[in-house]
Coordinates of N, CA and C in Angstrom, one line a residue:
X1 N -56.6 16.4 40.1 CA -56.6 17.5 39.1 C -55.9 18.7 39.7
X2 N -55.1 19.2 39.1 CA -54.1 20.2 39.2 C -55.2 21.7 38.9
X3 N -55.4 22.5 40.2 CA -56.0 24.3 39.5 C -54.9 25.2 39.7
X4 N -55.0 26.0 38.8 CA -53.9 26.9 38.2 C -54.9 28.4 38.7
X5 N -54.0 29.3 39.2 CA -54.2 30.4 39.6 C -53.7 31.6 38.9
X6 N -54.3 32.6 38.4 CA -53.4 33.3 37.5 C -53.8 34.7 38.0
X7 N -53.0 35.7 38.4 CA -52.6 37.2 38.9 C -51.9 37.7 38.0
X8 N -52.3 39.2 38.2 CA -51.0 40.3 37.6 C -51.9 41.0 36.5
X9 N -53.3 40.5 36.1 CA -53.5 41.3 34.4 C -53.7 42.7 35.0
X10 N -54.3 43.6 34.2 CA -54.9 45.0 34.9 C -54.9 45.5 33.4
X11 N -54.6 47.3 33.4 CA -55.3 47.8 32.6 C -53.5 49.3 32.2
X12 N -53.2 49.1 31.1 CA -51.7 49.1 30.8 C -51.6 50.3 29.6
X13 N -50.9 51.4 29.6 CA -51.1 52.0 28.5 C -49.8 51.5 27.2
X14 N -50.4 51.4 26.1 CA -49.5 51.2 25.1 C -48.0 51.8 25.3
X15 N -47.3 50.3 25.3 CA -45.4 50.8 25.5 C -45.6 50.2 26.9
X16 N -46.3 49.8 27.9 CA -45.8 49.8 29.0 C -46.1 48.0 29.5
X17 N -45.4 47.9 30.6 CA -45.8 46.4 30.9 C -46.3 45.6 31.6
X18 N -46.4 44.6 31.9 CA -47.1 43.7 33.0 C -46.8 42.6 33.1
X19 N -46.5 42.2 34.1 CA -46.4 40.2 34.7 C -47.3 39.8 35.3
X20 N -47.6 38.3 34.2 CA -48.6 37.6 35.2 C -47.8 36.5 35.3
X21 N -48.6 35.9 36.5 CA -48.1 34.9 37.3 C -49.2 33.7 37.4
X22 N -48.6 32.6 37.6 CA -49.9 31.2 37.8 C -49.3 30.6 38.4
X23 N -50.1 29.9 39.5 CA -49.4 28.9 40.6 C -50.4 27.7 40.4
X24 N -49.6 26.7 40.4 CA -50.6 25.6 40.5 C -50.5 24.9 42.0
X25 N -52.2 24.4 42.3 CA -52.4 24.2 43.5 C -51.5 23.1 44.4
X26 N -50.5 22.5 43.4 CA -49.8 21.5 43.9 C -48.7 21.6 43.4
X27 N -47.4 21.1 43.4 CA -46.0 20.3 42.8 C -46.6 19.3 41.4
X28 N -46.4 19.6 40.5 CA -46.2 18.5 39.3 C -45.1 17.7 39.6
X29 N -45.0 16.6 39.7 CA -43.6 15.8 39.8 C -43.1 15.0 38.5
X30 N -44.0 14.7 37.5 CA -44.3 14.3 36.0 C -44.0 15.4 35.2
X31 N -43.1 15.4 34.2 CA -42.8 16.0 33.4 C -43.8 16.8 32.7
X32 N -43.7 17.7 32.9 CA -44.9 18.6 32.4 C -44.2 20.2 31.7
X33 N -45.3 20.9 30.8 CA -45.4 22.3 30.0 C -46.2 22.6 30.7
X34 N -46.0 23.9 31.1 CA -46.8 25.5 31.2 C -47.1 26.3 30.0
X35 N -47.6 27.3 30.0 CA -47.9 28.1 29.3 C -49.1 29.3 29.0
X36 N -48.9 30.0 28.5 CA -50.1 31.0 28.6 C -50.7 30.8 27.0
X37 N -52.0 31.0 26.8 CA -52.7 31.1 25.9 C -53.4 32.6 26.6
X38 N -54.1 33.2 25.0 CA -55.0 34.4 25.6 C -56.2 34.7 24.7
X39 N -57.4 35.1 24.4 CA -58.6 35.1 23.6 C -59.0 36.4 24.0
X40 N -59.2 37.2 23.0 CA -59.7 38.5 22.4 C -61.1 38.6 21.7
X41 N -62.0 39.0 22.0 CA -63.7 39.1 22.2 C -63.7 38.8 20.4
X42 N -64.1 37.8 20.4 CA -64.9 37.6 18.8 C -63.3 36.4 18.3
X43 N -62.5 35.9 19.0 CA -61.4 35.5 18.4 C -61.4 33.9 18.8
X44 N -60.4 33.4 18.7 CA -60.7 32.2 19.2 C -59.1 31.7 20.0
X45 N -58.9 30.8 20.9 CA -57.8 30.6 21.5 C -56.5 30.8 21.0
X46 N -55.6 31.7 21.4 CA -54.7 31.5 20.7 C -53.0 31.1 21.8
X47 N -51.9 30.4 21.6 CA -50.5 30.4 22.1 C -50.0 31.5 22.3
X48 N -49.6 31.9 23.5 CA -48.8 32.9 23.3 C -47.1 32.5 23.6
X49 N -46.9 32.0 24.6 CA -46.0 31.3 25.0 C -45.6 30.1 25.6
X50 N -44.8 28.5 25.7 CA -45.0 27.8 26.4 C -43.3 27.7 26.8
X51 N -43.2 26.7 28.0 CA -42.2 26.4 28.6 C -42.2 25.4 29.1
X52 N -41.2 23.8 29.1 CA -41.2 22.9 29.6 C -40.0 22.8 30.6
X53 N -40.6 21.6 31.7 CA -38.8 22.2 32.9 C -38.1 22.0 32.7
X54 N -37.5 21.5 31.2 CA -36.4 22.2 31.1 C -35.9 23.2 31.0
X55 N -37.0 24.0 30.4 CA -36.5 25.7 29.9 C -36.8 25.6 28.4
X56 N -37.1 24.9 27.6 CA -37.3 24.6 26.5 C -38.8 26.2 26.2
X57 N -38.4 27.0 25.3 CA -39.5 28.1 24.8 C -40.0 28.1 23.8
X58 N -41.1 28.6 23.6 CA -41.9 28.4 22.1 C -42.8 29.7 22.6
X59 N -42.6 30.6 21.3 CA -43.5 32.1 21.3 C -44.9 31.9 20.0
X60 N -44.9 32.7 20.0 CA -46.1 33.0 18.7 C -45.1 34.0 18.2
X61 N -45.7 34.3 17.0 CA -44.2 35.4 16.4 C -44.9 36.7 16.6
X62 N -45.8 37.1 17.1 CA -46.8 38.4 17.4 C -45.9 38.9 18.5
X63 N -45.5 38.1 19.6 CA -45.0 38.4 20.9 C -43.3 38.0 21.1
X64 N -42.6 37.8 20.1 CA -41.1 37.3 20.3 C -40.7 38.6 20.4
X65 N -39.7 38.5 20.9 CA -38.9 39.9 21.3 C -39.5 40.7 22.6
X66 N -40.7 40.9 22.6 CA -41.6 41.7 23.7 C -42.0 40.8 24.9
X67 N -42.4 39.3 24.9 CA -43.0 38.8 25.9 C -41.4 38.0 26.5
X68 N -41.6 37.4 27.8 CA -40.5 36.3 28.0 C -41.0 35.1 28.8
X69 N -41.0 34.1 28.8 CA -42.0 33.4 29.6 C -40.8 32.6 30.7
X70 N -40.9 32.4 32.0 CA -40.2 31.7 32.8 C -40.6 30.8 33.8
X71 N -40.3 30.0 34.6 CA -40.9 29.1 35.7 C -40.3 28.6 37.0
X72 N -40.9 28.7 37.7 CA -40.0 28.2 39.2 C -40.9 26.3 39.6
X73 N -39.5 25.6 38.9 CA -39.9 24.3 38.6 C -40.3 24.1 40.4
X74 N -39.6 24.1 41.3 CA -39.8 24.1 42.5 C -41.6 24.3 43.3
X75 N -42.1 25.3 42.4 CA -43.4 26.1 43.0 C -43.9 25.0 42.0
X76 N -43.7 25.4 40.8 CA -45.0 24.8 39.6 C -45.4 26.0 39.7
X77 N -45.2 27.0 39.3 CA -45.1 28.5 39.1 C -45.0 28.8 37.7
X78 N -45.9 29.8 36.8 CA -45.2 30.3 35.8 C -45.3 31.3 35.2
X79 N -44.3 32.3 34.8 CA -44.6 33.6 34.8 C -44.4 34.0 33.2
X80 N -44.7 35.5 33.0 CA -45.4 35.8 31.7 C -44.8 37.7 31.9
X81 N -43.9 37.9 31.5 CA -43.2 39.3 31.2 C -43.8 39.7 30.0
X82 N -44.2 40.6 29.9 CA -45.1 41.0 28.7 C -44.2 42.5 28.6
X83 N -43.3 43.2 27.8 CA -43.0 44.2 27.5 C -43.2 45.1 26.3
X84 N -43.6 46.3 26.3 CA -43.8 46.7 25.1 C -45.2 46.9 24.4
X85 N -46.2 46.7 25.4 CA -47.3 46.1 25.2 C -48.4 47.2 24.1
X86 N -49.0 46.4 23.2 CA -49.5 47.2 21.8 C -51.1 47.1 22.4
X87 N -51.9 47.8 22.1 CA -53.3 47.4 21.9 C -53.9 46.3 21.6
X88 N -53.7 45.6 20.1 CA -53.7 44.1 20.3 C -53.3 43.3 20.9
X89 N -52.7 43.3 21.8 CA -52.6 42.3 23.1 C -53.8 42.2 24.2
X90 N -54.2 43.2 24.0 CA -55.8 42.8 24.8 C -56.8 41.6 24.9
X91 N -56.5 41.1 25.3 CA -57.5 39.6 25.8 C -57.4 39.2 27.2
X92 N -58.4 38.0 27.1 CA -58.6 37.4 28.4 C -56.8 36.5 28.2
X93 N -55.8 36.4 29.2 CA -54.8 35.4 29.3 C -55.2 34.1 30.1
X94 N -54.5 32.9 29.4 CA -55.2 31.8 30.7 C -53.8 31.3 30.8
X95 N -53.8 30.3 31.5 CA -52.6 29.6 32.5 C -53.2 28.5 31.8
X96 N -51.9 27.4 31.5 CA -52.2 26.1 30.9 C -51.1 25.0 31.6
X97 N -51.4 23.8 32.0 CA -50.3 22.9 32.5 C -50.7 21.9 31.5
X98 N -49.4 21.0 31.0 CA -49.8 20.0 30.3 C -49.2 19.0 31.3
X99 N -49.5 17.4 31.7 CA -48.2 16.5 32.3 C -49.0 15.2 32.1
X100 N -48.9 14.7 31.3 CA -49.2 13.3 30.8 C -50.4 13.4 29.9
X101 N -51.5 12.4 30.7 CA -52.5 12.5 29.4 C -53.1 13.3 30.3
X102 N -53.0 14.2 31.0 CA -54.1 15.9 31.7 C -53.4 16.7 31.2
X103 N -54.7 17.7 31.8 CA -54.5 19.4 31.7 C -55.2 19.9 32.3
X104 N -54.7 21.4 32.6 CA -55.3 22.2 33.5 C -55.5 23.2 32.7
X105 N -56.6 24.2 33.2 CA -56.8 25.5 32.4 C -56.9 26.6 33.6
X106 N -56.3 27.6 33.9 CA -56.5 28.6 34.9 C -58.5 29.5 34.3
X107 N -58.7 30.3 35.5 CA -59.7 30.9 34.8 C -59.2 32.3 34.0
X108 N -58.4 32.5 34.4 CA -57.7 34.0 33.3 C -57.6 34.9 34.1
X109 N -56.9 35.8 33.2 CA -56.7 37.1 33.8 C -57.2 38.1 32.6
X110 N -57.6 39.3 33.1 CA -57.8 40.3 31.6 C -57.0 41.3 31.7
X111 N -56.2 41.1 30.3 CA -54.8 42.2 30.0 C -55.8 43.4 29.3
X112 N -55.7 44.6 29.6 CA -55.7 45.7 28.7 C -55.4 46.5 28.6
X113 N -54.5 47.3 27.0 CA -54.0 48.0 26.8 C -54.6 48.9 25.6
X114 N -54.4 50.2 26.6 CA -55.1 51.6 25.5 C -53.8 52.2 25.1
X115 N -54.2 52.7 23.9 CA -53.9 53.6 23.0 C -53.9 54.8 23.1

């Protein structure tokens, strides 16, 4: 089983940004997706961004234009540019790997941003 580590959340004023980062405890060598999901107190999971090694991206439309998501297929690495950042973006962020029939879930990071 693959664990995912995730750094970088903290505490951000509106307009400003942050990168988080996830490393997984090993090399995936199986074709696999990354991605960040994030949950906001009373909300339920939601996509923010994913990436497969190709480069292949998929946003949520809340975050297109402002977030960028990337990966260092090498590490099993994946990173999360958040620009712009509004108040509603405030949640717990998690790290996700997909590669066959598994998955991994990081334990999170908490983004927040005041107004």
């Amino acid at each position: 089983q693959v664990q995912l580590m995730e750094s970088g959340g903290g505490l951000v004023q509106a307009g400003g940004s942050l990168r988080l980062s996830c490393a997984a405890s090993r090399r995936v060598f199986s074709f696999n997706t990354m991605g960040w999901y994030r949950q906001a107190p009373g909300k339920q999971r939601e996509l923010v961004a994913t990436i497969t090694e190709r480069g292949d991206t998929n946003y949520a439309d809340s975050v297109k234009g402002r977030f960028t998501i990337s990966r260092d297929n090498a590490k099993t690495t994946v990173y999360l540019q958040m620009n712009n950042l509004k108040p509603e973006d405030t949640a717990v962020y998690y790290c996700n790997i997909h590669y066959g029939l598994s998955y991994s879930w990081g334990q999170g990071t908490q983004v927040t941003v005041s107004s």
